[in-house]
Amino acid sequence: MNGFGTNWFASDAAMVGKLIVKDWQVYQKQLAGFVAGLLLALGLVGMGTPLLAAAGALLLLVLLLVVGSYAIQSSVMLERKEQTQPFVMSLPVTPMDVFWGKLLANLVIFLVPFLLVTGGLLALLLTTPRPDGAVPWVVVVALFMLAQFCVSLCVVIAVDSEGWNVFAMLALMTLIGPFLYWVTWMPGIREHLQGDAIVWSRQVLGLIGGELAVIAIAILIAGVVHARKTSFL
Protein backbone atom coordinates (compact mmCIF):
# COMPACT_ATOMS: atom_id res chain seq x y z
CA MET A 1 0.00 0.00 0.00
CA ASN A 2 1.17 3.58 -0.54
CA GLY A 3 -0.12 7.03 0.13
CA PHE A 4 -2.43 6.99 -2.83
CA GLY A 5 -3.72 3.43 -2.26
CA THR A 6 -3.80 0.70 -4.92
CA ASN A 7 -7.09 1.74 -6.53
CA TRP A 8 -6.19 2.39 -10.18
CA PHE A 9 -9.46 4.04 -11.16
CA ALA A 10 -9.60 7.81 -11.66
CA SER A 11 -10.94 9.80 -8.72
CA ASP A 12 -12.25 12.74 -10.78
CA ALA A 13 -13.63 12.02 -14.26
CA ALA A 14 -14.15 15.72 -14.97
CA MET A 15 -10.48 16.46 -14.26
CA VAL A 16 -9.42 13.56 -16.50
CA GLY A 17 -11.55 15.10 -19.23
CA LYS A 18 -9.78 18.44 -18.80
CA LEU A 19 -6.36 16.74 -19.05
CA ILE A 20 -7.46 15.04 -22.28
CA VAL A 21 -8.71 18.32 -23.76
CA LYS A 22 -5.44 20.03 -22.74
CA ASP A 23 -3.30 17.50 -24.62
CA TRP A 24 -5.70 17.52 -27.58
CA GLN A 25 -5.45 21.31 -27.88
CA VAL A 26 -1.65 21.18 -27.71
CA TYR A 27 -1.29 18.63 -30.53
CA GLN A 28 -4.26 19.36 -32.80
CA LYS A 29 -2.24 21.52 -35.24
CA GLN A 30 0.49 18.90 -35.61
CA LEU A 31 -2.21 16.26 -35.97
CA ALA A 32 -3.82 18.22 -38.80
CA GLY A 33 -0.50 18.10 -40.67
CA PHE A 34 -0.24 14.34 -40.20
CA VAL A 35 -3.84 13.88 -41.37
CA ALA A 36 -3.09 15.85 -44.55
CA GLY A 37 -0.14 13.55 -45.24
CA LEU A 38 -2.29 10.48 -44.63
CA LEU A 39 -4.97 11.72 -47.04
CA LEU A 40 -2.24 12.19 -49.68
CA ALA A 41 -1.02 8.63 -49.05
CA LEU A 42 -4.56 7.25 -49.32
CA GLY A 43 -4.92 9.11 -52.61
CA LEU A 44 -1.77 7.40 -53.92
CA VAL A 45 -3.11 3.99 -52.88
CA GLY A 46 -6.41 4.76 -54.58
CA MET A 47 -4.78 5.61 -57.93
CA GLY A 48 -4.47 1.91 -58.65
CA THR A 49 -1.07 1.64 -60.30
CA PRO A 50 1.19 -0.82 -58.44
CA LEU A 51 4.04 1.66 -58.00
CA LEU A 52 1.87 4.48 -56.61
CA ALA A 53 -0.12 2.07 -54.46
CA ALA A 54 3.08 0.65 -52.95
CA ALA A 55 4.42 4.17 -52.31
CA GLY A 56 1.13 5.20 -50.72
CA ALA A 57 0.95 2.10 -48.51
CA LEU A 58 4.52 2.65 -47.29
CA LEU A 59 3.77 6.32 -46.58
CA LEU A 60 0.64 5.33 -44.62
CA LEU A 61 2.65 2.93 -42.48
CA VAL A 62 5.44 5.43 -41.81
CA LEU A 63 3.10 8.30 -40.98
CA LEU A 64 1.03 6.14 -38.65
CA LEU A 65 4.19 5.13 -36.78
CA VAL A 66 5.46 8.70 -36.66
CA VAL A 67 2.22 10.23 -35.38
CA GLY A 68 2.05 7.60 -32.62
CA SER A 69 5.65 7.99 -31.48
CA TYR A 70 5.41 11.79 -31.74
CA ALA A 71 2.39 11.91 -29.44
CA ILE A 72 3.98 9.58 -26.90
CA GLN A 73 7.32 11.37 -26.84
CA SER A 74 5.81 14.85 -26.72
CA SER A 75 3.06 14.33 -24.18
CA VAL A 76 4.79 11.91 -21.79
CA MET A 77 8.54 11.59 -22.30
CA LEU A 78 9.23 15.27 -23.03
CA GLU A 79 7.09 16.49 -20.11
CA ARG A 80 8.94 14.08 -17.84
CA LYS A 81 12.34 15.16 -19.21
CA GLU A 82 11.57 18.86 -18.87
CA GLN A 83 10.12 18.25 -15.42
CA THR A 84 6.84 20.00 -16.09
CA GLN A 85 5.07 17.49 -13.83
CA PRO A 86 5.38 19.77 -10.76
CA PHE A 87 2.73 21.92 -12.48
CA VAL A 88 0.42 18.90 -12.56
CA MET A 89 1.13 18.31 -8.88
CA SER A 90 -0.36 21.74 -8.14
CA LEU A 91 -3.71 20.55 -9.49
CA PRO A 92 -6.25 18.59 -7.42
CA VAL A 93 -5.46 15.30 -9.17
CA THR A 94 -4.23 11.87 -8.13
CA PRO A 95 -1.58 9.83 -10.00
CA MET A 96 -4.38 7.73 -11.48
CA ASP A 97 -6.17 10.83 -12.80
CA VAL A 98 -2.92 11.68 -14.61
CA PHE A 99 -2.56 8.06 -15.80
CA TRP A 100 -6.02 7.96 -17.37
CA GLY A 101 -5.63 11.48 -18.72
CA LYS A 102 -2.38 10.62 -20.51
CA LEU A 103 -3.60 7.22 -21.67
CA LEU A 104 -6.93 8.43 -23.07
CA ALA A 105 -5.51 11.66 -24.55
CA ASN A 106 -2.89 9.72 -26.50
CA LEU A 107 -5.47 7.16 -27.60
CA VAL A 108 -7.78 9.92 -28.85
CA ILE A 109 -4.90 11.59 -30.72
CA PHE A 110 -3.81 8.29 -32.30
CA LEU A 111 -7.32 7.03 -33.09
CA VAL A 112 -7.95 9.98 -35.44
CA PRO A 113 -5.26 8.95 -38.00
CA PHE A 114 -5.77 5.25 -37.19
CA LEU A 115 -9.48 5.31 -38.05
CA LEU A 116 -8.79 7.47 -41.10
CA VAL A 117 -6.23 4.97 -42.45
CA THR A 118 -8.20 1.84 -41.57
CA GLY A 119 -11.53 3.20 -42.77
CA GLY A 120 -9.95 4.60 -45.93
CA LEU A 121 -8.28 1.31 -46.85
CA LEU A 122 -11.46 -0.69 -46.17
CA ALA A 123 -13.49 1.78 -48.26
CA LEU A 124 -11.00 1.43 -51.13
CA LEU A 125 -11.30 -2.35 -51.00
CA LEU A 126 -15.09 -2.44 -50.78
CA THR A 127 -15.88 0.26 -53.34
CA THR A 128 -13.35 -0.57 -56.06
CA PRO A 129 -12.63 -3.70 -58.14
CA ARG A 130 -9.85 -4.68 -55.71
CA PRO A 131 -10.37 -8.12 -54.07
CA ASP A 132 -12.58 -7.81 -50.98
CA GLY A 133 -10.83 -10.86 -49.53
CA ALA A 134 -8.08 -8.58 -48.24
CA VAL A 135 -10.48 -6.98 -45.71
CA PRO A 136 -9.59 -9.38 -42.82
CA TRP A 137 -5.87 -8.86 -43.57
CA VAL A 138 -6.30 -5.10 -43.30
CA VAL A 139 -8.19 -5.46 -40.00
CA VAL A 140 -5.52 -7.76 -38.53
CA VAL A 141 -2.66 -5.46 -39.58
CA ALA A 142 -4.51 -2.35 -38.35
CA LEU A 143 -5.13 -3.90 -34.94
CA PHE A 144 -1.46 -4.89 -34.76
CA MET A 145 -0.53 -1.24 -35.30
CA LEU A 146 -2.99 -0.21 -32.58
CA ALA A 147 -1.59 -2.84 -30.21
CA GLN A 148 1.97 -1.72 -30.98
CA PHE A 149 1.03 1.87 -30.14
CA CYS A 150 -0.81 0.91 -26.93
CA VAL A 151 2.06 -1.25 -25.63
CA SER A 152 4.60 1.52 -26.41
CA LEU A 153 2.40 4.06 -24.63
CA CYS A 154 1.89 1.85 -21.58
CA VAL A 155 5.63 1.14 -21.29
CA VAL A 156 6.40 4.87 -21.41
CA ILE A 157 3.77 5.63 -18.77
CA ALA A 158 4.85 2.81 -16.45
CA VAL A 159 8.65 3.00 -16.85
CA ASP A 160 10.50 6.21 -16.00
CA SER A 161 13.75 5.30 -17.79
CA GLU A 162 14.06 7.19 -21.10
CA GLY A 163 16.58 4.65 -22.38
CA TRP A 164 14.27 1.69 -21.78
CA ASN A 165 11.34 3.64 -23.28
CA VAL A 166 13.23 4.30 -26.51
CA PHE A 167 14.47 0.70 -26.64
CA ALA A 168 10.91 -0.64 -26.20
CA MET A 169 9.51 1.62 -28.92
CA LEU A 170 12.23 0.66 -31.42
CA ALA A 171 11.92 -3.03 -30.57
CA LEU A 172 8.16 -2.95 -31.13
CA MET A 173 8.60 -1.13 -34.45
CA THR A 174 10.97 -3.81 -35.72
CA LEU A 175 8.21 -6.40 -35.23
CA ILE A 176 6.01 -4.79 -37.88
CA GLY A 177 7.93 -6.10 -40.90
CA PRO A 178 8.07 -9.74 -39.73
CA PHE A 179 4.41 -9.56 -38.68
CA LEU A 180 3.34 -8.33 -42.13
CA TYR A 181 5.23 -11.19 -43.78
CA TRP A 182 3.86 -13.74 -41.30
CA VAL A 183 0.16 -12.85 -41.64
CA THR A 184 0.40 -12.46 -45.42
CA TRP A 185 1.56 -16.06 -45.81
CA MET A 186 -0.45 -17.56 -42.96
CA PRO A 187 -2.87 -20.36 -43.95
CA GLY A 188 -6.43 -19.12 -43.48
CA ILE A 189 -5.42 -15.67 -44.76
CA ARG A 190 -3.09 -16.21 -47.74
CA GLU A 191 -5.55 -18.18 -49.90
CA HIS A 192 -8.30 -15.55 -49.52
CA LEU A 193 -6.28 -12.38 -50.24
CA GLN A 194 -6.97 -12.36 -53.98
CA GLY A 195 -10.59 -13.53 -53.77
CA ASP A 196 -13.81 -11.55 -53.49
CA ALA A 197 -15.15 -13.46 -50.47
CA ILE A 198 -14.48 -11.93 -47.04
CA VAL A 199 -13.50 -14.93 -44.91
CA TRP A 200 -13.14 -14.52 -41.14
CA SER A 201 -11.17 -17.71 -40.68
CA ARG A 202 -10.20 -19.28 -37.37
CA GLN A 203 -6.70 -17.83 -37.77
CA VAL A 204 -8.03 -14.31 -38.40
CA LEU A 205 -10.36 -14.40 -35.40
CA GLY A 206 -7.57 -15.81 -33.24
CA LEU A 207 -5.23 -12.98 -34.24
CA ILE A 208 -7.89 -10.35 -33.58
CA GLY A 209 -8.61 -11.83 -30.16
CA GLY A 210 -4.91 -11.98 -29.33
CA GLU A 211 -4.34 -8.38 -30.36
CA LEU A 212 -7.24 -7.11 -28.27
CA ALA A 213 -5.98 -9.17 -25.32
CA VAL A 214 -2.50 -7.64 -25.64
CA ILE A 215 -4.02 -4.13 -25.55
CA ALA A 216 -6.11 -4.94 -22.46
CA ILE A 217 -3.20 -6.59 -20.62
CA ALA A 218 -0.82 -3.71 -21.40
CA ILE A 219 -3.31 -1.17 -20.01
CA LEU A 220 -3.98 -3.33 -16.95
CA ILE A 221 -0.29 -3.77 -16.12
CA ALA A 222 0.51 -0.08 -16.69
CA GLY A 223 -2.43 0.90 -14.48
CA VAL A 224 -1.35 -1.38 -11.65
CA VAL A 225 2.26 -0.18 -11.86
CA HIS A 226 1.18 3.47 -11.91
CA ALA A 227 -1.21 2.95 -8.98
CA ARG A 228 1.70 1.78 -6.84
CA LYS A 229 3.70 4.95 -7.44
CA THR A 230 4.07 7.10 -4.34
CA SER A 231 4.44 10.37 -6.24
CA PHE A 232 4.13 11.93 -9.68
CA LEU A 233 7.92 12.00 -10.12
PDB file of N, CA, C and O in Angstrom, residues 122 125 130-140 189 192-199:
ATOM      1  N   LEU A 122     -10.299   0.197 -46.028  1.00  0.00           N
ATOM      2  CA  LEU A 122     -11.463  -0.687 -46.174  1.00  0.00           C
ATOM      3  C   LEU A 122     -12.436  -0.142 -47.226  1.00  0.00           C
ATOM      4  O   LEU A 122     -13.005  -0.908 -48.023  1.00  0.00           O
ATOM      5  N   LEU A 125     -11.103  -0.939 -50.637  1.00  0.00           N
ATOM      6  CA  LEU A 125     -11.297  -2.351 -50.996  1.00  0.00           C
ATOM      7  C   LEU A 125     -12.746  -2.638 -51.373  1.00  0.00           C
ATOM      8  O   LEU A 125     -13.022  -3.367 -52.339  1.00  0.00           O
ATOM      9  N   ARG A 130     -10.860  -3.912 -56.460  1.00  0.00           N
ATOM     10  CA  ARG A 130      -9.849  -4.676 -55.713  1.00  0.00           C
ATOM     11  C   ARG A 130     -10.511  -5.840 -54.953  1.00  0.00           C
ATOM     12  O   ARG A 130     -11.665  -5.741 -54.549  1.00  0.00           O
ATOM     13  N   PRO A 131      -9.784  -6.949 -54.754  1.00  0.00           N
ATOM     14  CA  PRO A 131     -10.373  -8.119 -54.075  1.00  0.00           C
ATOM     15  C   PRO A 131     -10.789  -7.813 -52.634  1.00  0.00           C
ATOM     16  O   PRO A 131      -9.963  -7.388 -51.828  1.00  0.00           O
ATOM     17  N   ASP A 132     -12.075  -8.057 -52.337  1.00  0.00           N
ATOM     18  CA  ASP A 132     -12.575  -7.812 -50.977  1.00  0.00           C
ATOM     19  C   ASP A 132     -11.985  -8.783 -49.961  1.00  0.00           C
ATOM     20  O   ASP A 132     -12.071  -8.563 -48.756  1.00  0.00           O
ATOM     21  N   GLY A 133     -11.396  -9.872 -50.447  1.00  0.00           N
ATOM     22  CA  GLY A 133     -10.832 -10.860 -49.530  1.00  0.00           C
ATOM     23  C   GLY A 133      -9.699 -10.328 -48.679  1.00  0.00           C
ATOM     24  O   GLY A 133      -9.319 -10.958 -47.684  1.00  0.00           O
ATOM     25  N   ALA A 134      -9.170  -9.162 -49.030  1.00  0.00           N
ATOM     26  CA  ALA A 134      -8.081  -8.577 -48.243  1.00  0.00           C
ATOM     27  C   ALA A 134      -8.591  -7.830 -47.007  1.00  0.00           C
ATOM     28  O   ALA A 134      -7.782  -7.368 -46.190  1.00  0.00           O
ATOM     29  N   VAL A 135      -9.926  -7.727 -46.846  1.00  0.00           N
ATOM     30  CA  VAL A 135     -10.478  -6.979 -45.707  1.00  0.00           C
ATOM     31  C   VAL A 135      -9.997  -7.547 -44.361  1.00  0.00           C
ATOM     32  O   VAL A 135      -9.527  -6.789 -43.500  1.00  0.00           O
ATOM     33  N   PRO A 136     -10.096  -8.866 -44.109  1.00  0.00           N
ATOM     34  CA  PRO A 136      -9.589  -9.380 -42.818  1.00  0.00           C
ATOM     35  C   PRO A 136      -8.108  -9.097 -42.614  1.00  0.00           C
ATOM     36  O   PRO A 136      -7.669  -8.823 -41.486  1.00  0.00           O
ATOM     37  N   TRP A 137      -7.315  -9.160 -43.684  1.00  0.00           N
ATOM     38  CA  TRP A 137      -5.871  -8.863 -43.570  1.00  0.00           C
ATOM     39  C   TRP A 137      -5.661  -7.426 -43.114  1.00  0.00           C
ATOM     40  O   TRP A 137      -4.832  -7.149 -42.237  1.00  0.00           O
ATOM     41  N   VAL A 138      -6.417  -6.506 -43.693  1.00  0.00           N
ATOM     42  CA  VAL A 138      -6.300  -5.098 -43.296  1.00  0.00           C
ATOM     43  C   VAL A 138      -6.686  -4.921 -41.827  1.00  0.00           C
ATOM     44  O   VAL A 138      -6.009  -4.197 -41.076  1.00  0.00           O
ATOM     45  N   VAL A 139      -7.751  -5.593 -41.393  1.00  0.00           N
ATOM     46  CA  VAL A 139      -8.190  -5.462 -40.000  1.00  0.00           C
ATOM     47  C   VAL A 139      -7.127  -6.008 -39.048  1.00  0.00           C
ATOM     48  O   VAL A 139      -6.806  -5.388 -38.022  1.00  0.00           O
ATOM     49  N   VAL A 140      -6.556  -7.162 -39.387  1.00  0.00           N
ATOM     50  CA  VAL A 140      -5.521  -7.763 -38.528  1.00  0.00           C
ATOM     51  C   VAL A 140      -4.293  -6.858 -38.442  1.00  0.00           C
ATOM     52  O   VAL A 140      -3.750  -6.628 -37.355  1.00  0.00           O
ATOM     53  N   ILE A 189      -5.431 -17.052 -44.296  1.00  0.00           N
ATOM     54  CA  ILE A 189      -5.424 -15.665 -44.763  1.00  0.00           C
ATOM     55  C   ILE A 189      -4.925 -15.609 -46.208  1.00  0.00           C
ATOM     56  O   ILE A 189      -5.544 -15.001 -47.072  1.00  0.00           O
ATOM     57  N   HIS A 192      -7.116 -16.384 -49.311  1.00  0.00           N
ATOM     58  CA  HIS A 192      -8.304 -15.546 -49.525  1.00  0.00           C
ATOM     59  C   HIS A 192      -7.959 -14.126 -49.973  1.00  0.00           C
ATOM     60  O   HIS A 192      -8.870 -13.354 -50.295  1.00  0.00           O
ATOM     61  N   LEU A 193      -6.670 -13.765 -49.977  1.00  0.00           N
ATOM     62  CA  LEU A 193      -6.285 -12.376 -50.241  1.00  0.00           C
ATOM     63  C   LEU A 193      -6.698 -11.894 -51.635  1.00  0.00           C
ATOM     64  O   LEU A 193      -7.057 -10.724 -51.809  1.00  0.00           O
ATOM     65  N   GLN A 194      -6.656 -12.781 -52.619  1.00  0.00           N
ATOM     66  CA  GLN A 194      -6.965 -12.362 -53.984  1.00  0.00           C
ATOM     67  C   GLN A 194      -8.404 -12.676 -54.380  1.00  0.00           C
ATOM     68  O   GLN A 194      -8.793 -12.461 -55.543  1.00  0.00           O
ATOM     69  N   GLY A 195      -9.202 -13.196 -53.458  1.00  0.00           N
ATOM     70  CA  GLY A 195     -10.590 -13.529 -53.771  1.00  0.00           C
ATOM     71  C   GLY A 195     -11.543 -12.398 -53.414  1.00  0.00           C
ATOM     72  O   GLY A 195     -11.154 -11.397 -52.798  1.00  0.00           O
ATOM     73  N   ASP A 196     -12.800 -12.567 -53.799  1.00  0.00           N
ATOM     74  CA  ASP A 196     -13.811 -11.550 -53.492  1.00  0.00           C
ATOM     75  C   ASP A 196     -14.597 -11.873 -52.223  1.00  0.00           C
ATOM     76  O   ASP A 196     -15.358 -11.033 -51.734  1.00  0.00           O
ATOM     77  N   ALA A 197     -14.432 -13.087 -51.695  1.00  0.00           N
ATOM     78  CA  ALA A 197     -15.154 -13.461 -50.469  1.00  0.00           C
ATOM     79  C   ALA A 197     -14.374 -12.988 -49.240  1.00  0.00           C
ATOM     80  O   ALA A 197     -13.148 -13.165 -49.155  1.00  0.00           O
ATOM     81  N   ILE A 198     -15.088 -12.370 -48.308  1.00  0.00           N
ATOM     82  CA  ILE A 198     -14.479 -11.928 -47.045  1.00  0.00           C
ATOM     83  C   ILE A 198     -14.610 -13.068 -46.044  1.00  0.00           C
ATOM     84  O   ILE A 198     -15.702 -13.363 -45.561  1.00  0.00           O
ATOM     85  N   VAL A 199     -13.496 -13.730 -45.748  1.00  0.00           N
ATOM     86  CA  VAL A 199     -13.501 -14.928 -44.909  1.00  0.00           C
ATOM     87  C   VAL A 199     -12.860 -14.617 -43.558  1.00  0.00           C
ATOM     88  O   VAL A 199     -11.657 -14.315 -43.491  1.00  0.00           O
TER      89      VAL A 199
END
